[in-house]
Amino acid sequence: MNRPRAALPSLPMDPLDGFRDECGIFGIADSEDAANIAYLGLYALQHRGQESAGIATLDGETVRVEREMGYVADVFDEARLSRLPGRTAIGHVRYSTAGASLLANAQPIVFATGRGPLALAHNGNLVNARDIRRELEASGALFTTTSDSEVILHLVARSKAPDVGSALAEALLEVRGAYSILVLARDGIYAARDPNGIRPLSLGVREGAPVVASETCAFDLIGARFERDVDPGEIVRLSREGFSSRRFAFSRSTPCIFEHVYFSRPDSRVFGKSVAASREAFGARLAREQPAEADVVVPVPDSGLYAALGYSRESGIPFALGLVRNHYVGRTFIEPKQAIRHFGVKVKLNPVREVVDDKRIVLVDDSIVRGTTSQKIVRMLRESGAREIHVRVSSPPTVASCHYGIDTPTRRELIASNQSVEEIREFIGADSLGYLSAEGMYEAFGRPAQATCAACFTGVYPVEIPEEELEKEGAVAR
Ligand code: SF4
């Protein structure tokens, strides 16, 4: 049954109504063709950041770097890779989360220090970077970027510790927040994760050479074997001798559950678990918690695919690909001069009329952020003949922003932060709307609430956020 819809606000053209990706990092030590392999590793991590790409290599005593705005395949060609000699390389793909979208902020960042040149690649966000930067600037430090990551290099450069590993350990005790980082130095690559292990970082081996990457899908592409994750609060040095490890802090592991809901590739193992399996488990649990009378289960591709499979399997309702995604959409497209209905979302998604016509549909998505994309998809499906649309979301309502390296709207822009489930249902124009519960999500993930970051669903941040940051988005802690 179609219910009356709420008055609709004007819709923005931006088709991206989701949490945007963050950054991906990759490193390989003591290998032939290090820059080329880093290029392939970054290629596999492209989904984690499409704004800029960069690779730094160690050639004898010299660190060289090539960085540019754009996709990995556009930034690097053979000529550019040939300017990166050396057997050790780190790379970075970026979507800016702190610091403006500028070439100067592209990583790896390279610094000349008394310990030789250092290059840094960072995934995450430092919640106290602003304070540290103010102190460093007051004592004469000159920053070359507006990125939060640069403070780590300044702290390493200023440390009196005898070696890079000890200096890095000291620096990391000063910063707070989420960080998986790689530091390229003359004696190898230092890979570290914050004490909460919020962002992923995995170790592997390729033809005897140690490798490190944000996600294991990068290992699959280069033919590397997964070894283990870098532990929260651990620094691992990758060198000709293999891996050597040291702890710099006690860990209290709270990995980001959104990596499994949305960010990571389903063919990756992240935090020791298959992302595809997590998504199927979220979908199956959703089917038990939020059943629906329907003819087909349709995913919002791509991130809703595995949750929809889980929903279909658990409910017995057939799975059907009723929406097709255009995978070739670049970062920008030219808006047509004449208005075309639902143009923004149609650039990315289009219904398959033969699948949805006259059907009662369970539409499975991973999350609803502002609600505008869901609204357009529901409208498109109705215009293609869908009889009923029951939206099911494989995570709880998104009520808070991320301060740990995911680019999210401010809290007040998140539809679930100020509207009830019924109000959201009305806004998106669905016949029914159901979310996975927080308890259901933790159970399906296999980790309790206190051992997970789910702050965007709960507003409970495992690493304290400075009041100044919360005030900016109108979410002062009470
Ligand atoms: Fe992940 Fe959300 Fe926590 Fe950010 S706030 S780290 S997106 S779970």
Coordinates of C-alpha atoms and ligand atoms in Angstrom, one line a residue:
M1 CA 0.0 0.0 0.0
N2 CA 1.3 3.4 -0.9
R3 CA 1.2 5.9 2.0
P4 CA 0.9 9.6 1.6
R5 CA 4.3 11.3 1.3
A6 CA 5.6 14.3 3.1
A7 CA 6.3 17.5 1.2
L8 CA 9.6 17.1 -0.5
P9 CA 12.4 19.7 -0.3
S10 CA 14.3 20.6 -3.4
L11 CA 17.0 18.0 -4.1
P12 CA 20.7 18.8 -4.5
M13 CA 22.4 17.5 -7.6
D14 CA 25.2 15.8 -5.7
P15 CA 24.6 12.1 -6.1
L16 CA 26.9 11.3 -3.3
D17 CA 24.8 10.9 -0.2
G18 CA 27.0 8.7 1.8
F19 CA 30.0 8.6 4.1
R20 CA 32.8 9.2 1.7
D21 CA 35.9 7.1 1.7
E22 CA 39.0 8.0 3.6
C23 CA 42.5 6.9 2.7
G24 CA 44.4 3.8 1.7
I25 CA 48.1 3.0 2.3
F26 CA 50.5 0.4 1.0
G27 CA 54.2 -0.4 1.5
I28 CA 56.8 -2.9 0.3
A29 CA 60.4 -3.3 1.5
D30 CA 63.4 -4.7 -0.3
S31 CA 61.9 -5.8 -3.6
E32 CA 62.5 -5.5 -7.3
D33 CA 60.1 -3.0 -8.9
A34 CA 59.0 -1.6 -5.6
A35 CA 57.3 1.5 -7.2
N36 CA 55.4 -0.7 -9.7
I37 CA 54.2 -3.0 -7.0
A38 CA 53.1 0.0 -4.9
Y39 CA 51.2 1.2 -7.9
L40 CA 49.3 -2.1 -8.1
G41 CA 48.7 -2.1 -4.4
L42 CA 47.2 1.4 -4.6
Y43 CA 45.2 0.4 -7.6
A44 CA 43.5 -2.3 -5.4
L45 CA 42.9 0.3 -2.7
Q46 CA 41.4 3.0 -5.0
H47 CA 38.0 2.7 -3.4
R48 CA 39.5 4.2 -0.2
G49 CA 40.4 7.5 -1.8
Q50 CA 40.0 9.0 -5.3
E51 CA 41.3 12.5 -4.8
S52 CA 45.0 12.1 -5.0
A53 CA 47.6 9.3 -5.3
G54 CA 51.3 9.3 -4.4
I55 CA 54.3 7.0 -4.1
A56 CA 57.6 7.6 -2.3
T57 CA 60.7 5.3 -2.8
L58 CA 63.9 4.9 -1.0
D59 CA 66.8 4.9 -3.4
G60 CA 70.1 4.4 -1.5
E61 CA 70.1 7.4 0.9
T62 CA 67.5 9.4 -1.1
V63 CA 63.7 9.5 -0.8
R64 CA 61.9 10.4 -4.0
V65 CA 58.2 11.1 -4.3
E66 CA 55.6 11.5 -7.0
R67 CA 52.1 12.8 -6.1
E68 CA 49.2 14.2 -8.1
M69 CA 45.5 14.9 -7.8
G70 CA 43.4 12.1 -9.5
Y71 CA 43.0 8.4 -9.8
V72 CA 46.0 6.0 -9.4
A73 CA 45.8 5.0 -13.1
D74 CA 45.7 8.6 -14.2
V75 CA 48.5 9.9 -11.9
F76 CA 51.0 7.2 -12.8
D77 CA 52.3 6.1 -16.1
E78 CA 55.5 4.3 -17.0
A79 CA 57.6 7.5 -17.3
R80 CA 56.5 8.6 -13.8
L81 CA 57.1 5.2 -12.2
S82 CA 60.6 5.2 -13.8
R83 CA 61.4 8.3 -11.8
L84 CA 60.9 6.3 -8.6
P85 CA 63.9 3.9 -8.4
G86 CA 64.7 2.0 -5.3
R87 CA 63.8 -1.3 -3.6
T88 CA 61.5 0.1 -0.9
A89 CA 58.3 2.1 -1.5
I90 CA 55.2 3.4 0.3
G91 CA 52.0 4.7 -1.3
H92 CA 48.9 6.6 -0.5
V93 CA 45.4 7.2 -2.0
R94 CA 43.6 10.1 -0.4
Y95 CA 40.1 11.4 0.2
S96 CA 40.6 14.5 2.3
T97 CA 39.2 14.2 5.8
A98 CA 41.2 16.9 7.5
G99 CA 43.0 19.6 5.5
A100 CA 41.9 21.0 2.2
S101 CA 41.7 19.2 -1.1
L102 CA 45.1 20.4 -2.4
L103 CA 48.1 18.9 -4.1
A104 CA 50.2 20.2 -1.2
N105 CA 48.1 17.9 1.1
A106 CA 48.6 14.8 -1.1
Q107 CA 50.7 12.1 0.5
P108 CA 53.3 10.7 1.1
I109 CA 54.6 13.8 2.8
V110 CA 58.4 14.0 2.6
F111 CA 60.6 15.7 5.2
A112 CA 64.3 16.2 5.5
T113 CA 65.3 15.6 9.1
G114 CA 68.5 15.1 11.1
R115 CA 67.8 11.3 10.8
G116 CA 67.7 11.5 7.0
P117 CA 64.7 11.9 4.8
L118 CA 61.4 10.6 6.0
A119 CA 58.1 10.0 4.1
L120 CA 54.8 9.6 5.8
A121 CA 51.5 8.0 4.6
H122 CA 48.5 8.2 7.0
N123 CA 45.0 6.8 7.1
G124 CA 42.8 8.2 9.9
N125 CA 42.4 11.5 11.7
L126 CA 44.2 12.9 14.7
V127 CA 41.8 14.6 17.1
N128 CA 44.4 16.7 18.9
A129 CA 46.5 17.7 15.8
R130 CA 45.2 21.3 16.0
D131 CA 46.5 21.7 19.6
I132 CA 49.9 20.1 18.8
R133 CA 50.3 22.2 15.7
R134 CA 49.6 25.4 17.6
E135 CA 52.3 24.4 20.2
L136 CA 54.8 23.4 17.5
E137 CA 54.2 26.6 15.5
A138 CA 54.7 28.7 18.7
S139 CA 58.1 27.1 19.0
G140 CA 59.1 27.9 15.5
A141 CA 58.0 24.9 13.4
L142 CA 57.0 25.7 9.8
F143 CA 54.2 23.5 8.3
T144 CA 54.1 22.8 4.6
T145 CA 50.5 21.4 4.5
T146 CA 47.2 21.9 6.2
S147 CA 46.9 18.2 6.9
D148 CA 46.7 16.8 10.4
S149 CA 49.2 14.1 9.5
E150 CA 52.2 16.5 9.3
V151 CA 52.4 16.9 13.0
I152 CA 53.7 13.3 13.3
L153 CA 56.7 14.1 11.1
H154 CA 57.4 17.2 13.1
L155 CA 57.3 15.3 16.4
V156 CA 59.6 12.6 15.0
A157 CA 62.0 15.2 13.7
R158 CA 62.2 17.0 17.0
S159 CA 62.6 13.8 19.2
K160 CA 65.9 13.3 20.9
A161 CA 65.4 9.5 20.7
P162 CA 68.4 7.6 19.3
D163 CA 66.6 6.0 16.3
V164 CA 63.6 6.5 14.0
G165 CA 61.6 3.7 15.7
S166 CA 62.0 5.1 19.2
A167 CA 61.3 8.7 17.9
L168 CA 58.2 7.4 16.2
A169 CA 57.1 5.7 19.4
E170 CA 57.5 8.9 21.3
A171 CA 55.6 10.9 18.7
L172 CA 52.7 8.5 18.7
L173 CA 52.3 8.8 22.4
E174 CA 51.7 12.5 21.8
V175 CA 48.9 12.2 19.2
R176 CA 45.4 10.9 19.8
G177 CA 42.8 9.7 17.4
A178 CA 42.8 7.1 14.6
Y179 CA 45.9 6.4 12.6
S180 CA 47.3 3.6 10.6
I181 CA 50.6 5.0 9.3
L182 CA 53.6 4.1 7.3
V183 CA 56.9 6.0 7.7
L184 CA 59.6 5.4 5.1
A185 CA 63.1 5.8 6.5
R186 CA 66.6 4.8 5.6
D187 CA 66.3 1.5 7.6
G188 CA 63.0 0.4 6.2
I189 CA 59.3 1.1 6.6
Y190 CA 57.7 1.6 10.0
A191 CA 54.0 0.6 10.1
A192 CA 51.9 1.5 13.1
R193 CA 48.3 1.4 14.4
D194 CA 46.8 3.6 17.1
P195 CA 46.1 1.9 20.4
N196 CA 42.4 1.5 19.6
G197 CA 43.2 0.0 16.2
I198 CA 40.4 2.0 14.6
R199 CA 41.7 1.8 11.0
P200 CA 42.9 -1.5 9.5
L201 CA 46.5 -2.4 8.6
S202 CA 47.7 -5.8 7.5
L203 CA 51.1 -7.4 6.9
G204 CA 52.0 -9.9 4.2
V205 CA 54.9 -11.3 2.3
R206 CA 55.5 -11.3 -1.5
E207 CA 58.3 -13.4 -2.8
G208 CA 60.2 -12.9 0.4
A209 CA 59.6 -9.2 0.6
P210 CA 57.5 -7.8 3.5
V211 CA 54.4 -5.8 2.4
V212 CA 51.8 -3.8 4.3
A213 CA 48.4 -2.6 3.2
S214 CA 45.2 -1.1 4.5
E215 CA 43.3 -4.1 3.1
T216 CA 44.1 -7.6 2.1
C217 CA 42.6 -7.1 -1.4
A218 CA 45.9 -5.4 -2.2
F219 CA 47.8 -8.6 -1.4
D220 CA 45.6 -10.6 -3.7
L221 CA 46.4 -8.4 -6.7
I222 CA 50.2 -8.5 -6.2
G223 CA 50.3 -12.2 -5.3
A224 CA 51.3 -11.7 -1.6
R225 CA 50.4 -13.9 1.3
F226 CA 48.6 -12.4 4.3
E227 CA 50.6 -12.8 7.5
R228 CA 48.7 -10.9 10.2
D229 CA 47.3 -7.5 11.2
V230 CA 49.5 -4.9 12.8
D231 CA 48.2 -4.9 16.4
P232 CA 46.7 -1.8 18.0
G233 CA 49.5 0.0 19.8
E234 CA 52.3 -1.8 17.8
I235 CA 55.0 -0.5 15.5
V236 CA 56.4 -3.0 13.0
R237 CA 59.5 -2.3 10.9
L238 CA 59.6 -3.9 7.5
S239 CA 63.1 -4.4 6.1
R240 CA 65.5 -6.8 4.4
E241 CA 65.4 -8.8 7.6
G242 CA 61.6 -9.2 7.5
F243 CA 59.4 -7.9 10.3
S244 CA 60.5 -6.6 13.7
S245 CA 57.9 -5.4 16.3
R246 CA 57.7 -3.2 19.3
R247 CA 54.8 -2.0 21.4
F248 CA 54.5 1.7 22.1
A249 CA 51.2 1.7 24.0
F250 CA 48.7 -0.5 25.8
S251 CA 45.9 -1.3 23.4
R252 CA 42.1 -1.2 23.9
S253 CA 40.9 -2.5 20.6
T254 CA 37.9 -0.7 19.2
P255 CA 38.0 -1.2 15.4
C256 CA 35.6 0.8 13.1
I257 CA 32.5 -1.3 12.4
F258 CA 31.7 0.9 9.4
E259 CA 34.7 -0.6 7.6
H260 CA 32.6 -3.8 7.5
V261 CA 29.3 -2.1 6.9
Y262 CA 30.5 0.0 3.9
F263 CA 34.1 1.1 3.4
S264 CA 36.2 -1.9 2.9
R265 CA 36.1 -4.1 -0.2
P266 CA 34.0 -7.3 0.3
D267 CA 36.9 -9.4 -0.9
S268 CA 39.1 -8.1 1.9
R269 CA 39.7 -9.6 5.4
V270 CA 39.6 -6.7 7.8
F271 CA 40.2 -6.9 11.5
G272 CA 40.6 -10.7 11.0
K273 CA 37.2 -11.1 9.4
S274 CA 35.8 -11.5 5.9
V275 CA 34.0 -8.2 5.0
A276 CA 31.6 -10.1 2.7
A277 CA 30.7 -12.6 5.5
S278 CA 30.0 -9.7 7.9
R279 CA 27.7 -8.0 5.4
E280 CA 25.8 -11.2 4.8
A281 CA 25.4 -11.7 8.6
F282 CA 24.1 -8.1 9.0
G283 CA 21.6 -8.8 6.2
A284 CA 20.5 -12.1 7.7
R285 CA 20.0 -10.6 11.2
L286 CA 18.1 -7.7 9.5
A287 CA 15.7 -10.2 7.9
R288 CA 14.9 -11.7 11.4
E289 CA 14.5 -8.3 13.0
Q290 CA 12.7 -6.5 10.2
P291 CA 10.7 -9.0 8.1
A292 CA 8.7 -7.9 5.1
E293 CA 6.0 -9.4 2.9
A294 CA 7.6 -9.0 -0.6
D295 CA 8.3 -10.7 -3.9
V296 CA 12.0 -9.8 -4.4
V297 CA 15.0 -8.6 -2.4
V298 CA 16.8 -5.8 -4.3
P299 CA 20.2 -4.5 -3.2
V300 CA 21.4 -0.9 -3.6
P301 CA 24.7 -1.8 -5.4
D302 CA 27.5 -2.2 -4.6
S303 CA 27.7 -2.0 -0.8
G304 CA 24.2 -3.4 -0.3
L305 CA 24.8 -6.5 -2.3
Y306 CA 26.0 -8.9 0.4
A307 CA 23.5 -7.7 3.0
A308 CA 20.7 -8.3 0.5
L309 CA 22.0 -11.8 -0.2
G310 CA 21.9 -12.4 3.6
Y311 CA 18.4 -11.0 3.8
S312 CA 17.2 -13.1 0.9
R313 CA 18.8 -16.3 2.3
E314 CA 17.3 -15.8 5.7
S315 CA 13.8 -14.7 4.6
G316 CA 13.5 -17.1 1.6
I317 CA 12.5 -14.1 -0.6
P318 CA 14.3 -14.3 -4.0
F319 CA 17.2 -12.0 -4.6
A320 CA 17.2 -9.9 -7.8
L321 CA 19.4 -7.2 -9.3
G322 CA 16.8 -4.6 -9.8
L323 CA 19.2 -1.6 -9.8
V324 CA 22.3 -1.4 -12.0
R325 CA 25.2 0.7 -11.1
N326 CA 27.4 2.6 -13.7
H327 CA 30.9 1.9 -12.5
Y328 CA 32.5 4.4 -14.9
V329 CA 31.4 7.6 -13.3
G330 CA 34.3 9.9 -12.6
R331 CA 34.6 12.3 -9.8
T332 CA 32.9 15.0 -11.8
F333 CA 30.4 15.0 -14.6
I334 CA 28.9 17.9 -16.6
E335 CA 25.4 18.7 -15.5
P336 CA 22.9 18.9 -18.4
K337 CA 21.5 22.4 -19.1
Q338 CA 18.0 21.0 -19.3
A339 CA 16.5 19.4 -16.2
I340 CA 16.4 15.6 -16.3
R341 CA 14.4 13.9 -13.5
H342 CA 16.6 12.3 -10.9
F343 CA 19.7 13.1 -13.0
G344 CA 22.1 13.1 -10.1
V345 CA 21.3 9.6 -8.9
K346 CA 20.6 8.2 -12.4
V347 CA 24.2 8.9 -13.3
K348 CA 25.1 6.2 -10.9
L349 CA 22.0 3.9 -10.6
N350 CA 19.2 2.9 -12.9
P351 CA 16.3 0.5 -12.2
V352 CA 15.8 -2.7 -14.3
R353 CA 12.1 -2.3 -15.2
E354 CA 11.6 -6.0 -16.0
V355 CA 12.8 -7.0 -12.5
V356 CA 10.8 -4.4 -10.5
D357 CA 7.6 -3.8 -12.4
D358 CA 4.5 -4.8 -10.4
K359 CA 6.7 -6.2 -7.6
R360 CA 6.7 -5.8 -3.8
I361 CA 10.3 -5.0 -3.2
V362 CA 12.6 -5.2 -0.2
L363 CA 15.3 -2.6 -1.0
V364 CA 18.4 -3.3 1.1
D365 CA 21.0 -0.5 1.6
D366 CA 24.0 -0.3 4.0
S367 CA 23.0 3.1 5.5
I368 CA 20.9 6.2 5.1
V369 CA 22.9 9.4 5.6
R370 CA 21.0 12.5 4.5
G371 CA 18.1 10.5 3.0
T372 CA 18.1 12.3 -0.3
T373 CA 19.6 9.4 -2.4
S374 CA 17.2 6.9 -0.8
Q375 CA 14.4 9.2 -1.7
K376 CA 15.4 9.4 -5.3
I377 CA 15.9 5.6 -5.6
V378 CA 12.5 5.0 -4.2
R379 CA 11.0 7.4 -6.6
M380 CA 12.8 5.9 -9.6
L381 CA 11.7 2.4 -8.6
R382 CA 8.1 3.5 -8.3
E383 CA 8.3 5.2 -11.7
S384 CA 9.6 1.8 -13.0
G385 CA 6.4 0.1 -11.8
A386 CA 7.3 -1.2 -8.3
R387 CA 4.1 -1.8 -6.3
E388 CA 5.5 -1.6 -2.8
I389 CA 9.0 -0.6 -1.5
H390 CA 10.1 -1.8 1.9
V391 CA 13.5 -0.2 2.7
R392 CA 15.7 -2.2 5.0
V393 CA 19.0 -0.8 6.3
S394 CA 21.8 -3.2 7.3
S395 CA 23.1 -0.9 10.1
P396 CA 21.4 1.2 12.8
P397 CA 20.4 4.9 12.2
T398 CA 23.4 7.1 11.5
V399 CA 23.2 9.8 14.2
A400 CA 26.7 11.2 14.7
S401 CA 29.7 12.3 12.6
C402 CA 33.0 10.4 12.4
H403 CA 36.1 12.2 13.8
Y404 CA 38.4 9.3 13.0
G405 CA 39.1 9.7 9.4
I406 CA 35.9 9.2 7.5
D407 CA 34.5 12.2 5.7
T408 CA 30.9 12.5 7.0
P409 CA 28.3 15.2 7.0
T410 CA 27.9 17.2 10.2
R411 CA 25.6 15.8 12.8
R412 CA 22.8 18.2 12.0
E413 CA 22.9 17.1 8.3
L414 CA 22.3 13.4 9.3
I415 CA 18.6 12.7 8.8
A416 CA 18.5 10.2 11.7
S417 CA 20.0 12.7 14.2
N418 CA 16.8 14.8 14.2
Q419 CA 14.0 12.7 12.7
S420 CA 12.3 9.5 13.8
V421 CA 12.2 6.3 11.7
E422 CA 8.6 7.1 10.7
E423 CA 9.6 10.6 9.7
I424 CA 12.5 9.3 7.6
R425 CA 10.2 6.7 6.0
E426 CA 7.8 9.5 5.0
F427 CA 10.7 11.6 3.7
I428 CA 12.1 8.9 1.5
G429 CA 8.6 7.8 0.4
A430 CA 8.9 4.1 1.3
D431 CA 6.0 1.9 2.3
S432 CA 8.0 0.7 5.3
L433 CA 11.4 1.3 6.8
G434 CA 13.4 -0.9 9.1
Y435 CA 17.0 -0.6 10.5
L436 CA 19.2 -3.3 12.0
S437 CA 19.4 -2.8 15.8
A438 CA 22.8 -1.9 17.4
E439 CA 22.7 -5.2 19.4
G440 CA 22.0 -7.1 16.2
M441 CA 24.9 -5.4 14.5
Y442 CA 27.4 -6.2 17.4
E443 CA 26.2 -9.8 17.5
A444 CA 26.4 -10.3 13.7
F445 CA 29.9 -8.7 13.8
G446 CA 31.0 -11.0 16.7
R447 CA 32.3 -8.2 18.9
P448 CA 30.7 -6.5 21.9
A449 CA 29.9 -2.8 22.0
Q450 CA 32.8 -1.9 24.2
A451 CA 35.3 -3.6 21.8
T452 CA 34.0 -1.8 18.7
C453 CA 33.8 1.8 17.4
A454 CA 30.3 2.4 16.4
A455 CA 30.2 6.1 17.3
C456 CA 28.4 7.2 14.2
F457 CA 25.5 5.0 15.3
T458 CA 25.7 5.6 19.0
G459 CA 27.4 9.0 19.5
V460 CA 29.8 7.2 22.0
Y461 CA 33.4 7.9 20.9
P462 CA 36.1 5.5 22.1
V463 CA 38.7 8.2 21.9
E464 CA 37.6 11.5 23.4
I465 CA 36.8 14.2 20.9
P466 CA 37.9 17.8 21.9
E467 CA 34.9 20.0 22.8
E468 CA 36.0 22.5 20.1
E469 CA 35.5 19.8 17.4
L470 CA 32.1 18.8 18.7
E471 CA 31.0 22.4 19.0
K472 CA 31.8 23.0 15.3
E473 CA 29.1 20.5 14.3
G474 CA 26.6 21.4 16.9
A475 CA 27.1 18.3 19.0
V476 CA 28.6 19.4 22.3
A477 CA 29.0 16.4 24.6
R478 CA 26.6 16.4 27.5
Ligands
SF4_1 FE1 33.9 4.1 12.0 FE2 31.7 5.4 12.6 FE3 33.7 5.0 14.4 FE4 34.1 6.7 12.3 S1 32.6 6.9 14.0 S2 35.5 5.2 13.1 S3 32.9 5.6 10.7 S4 32.4 3.5 13.4

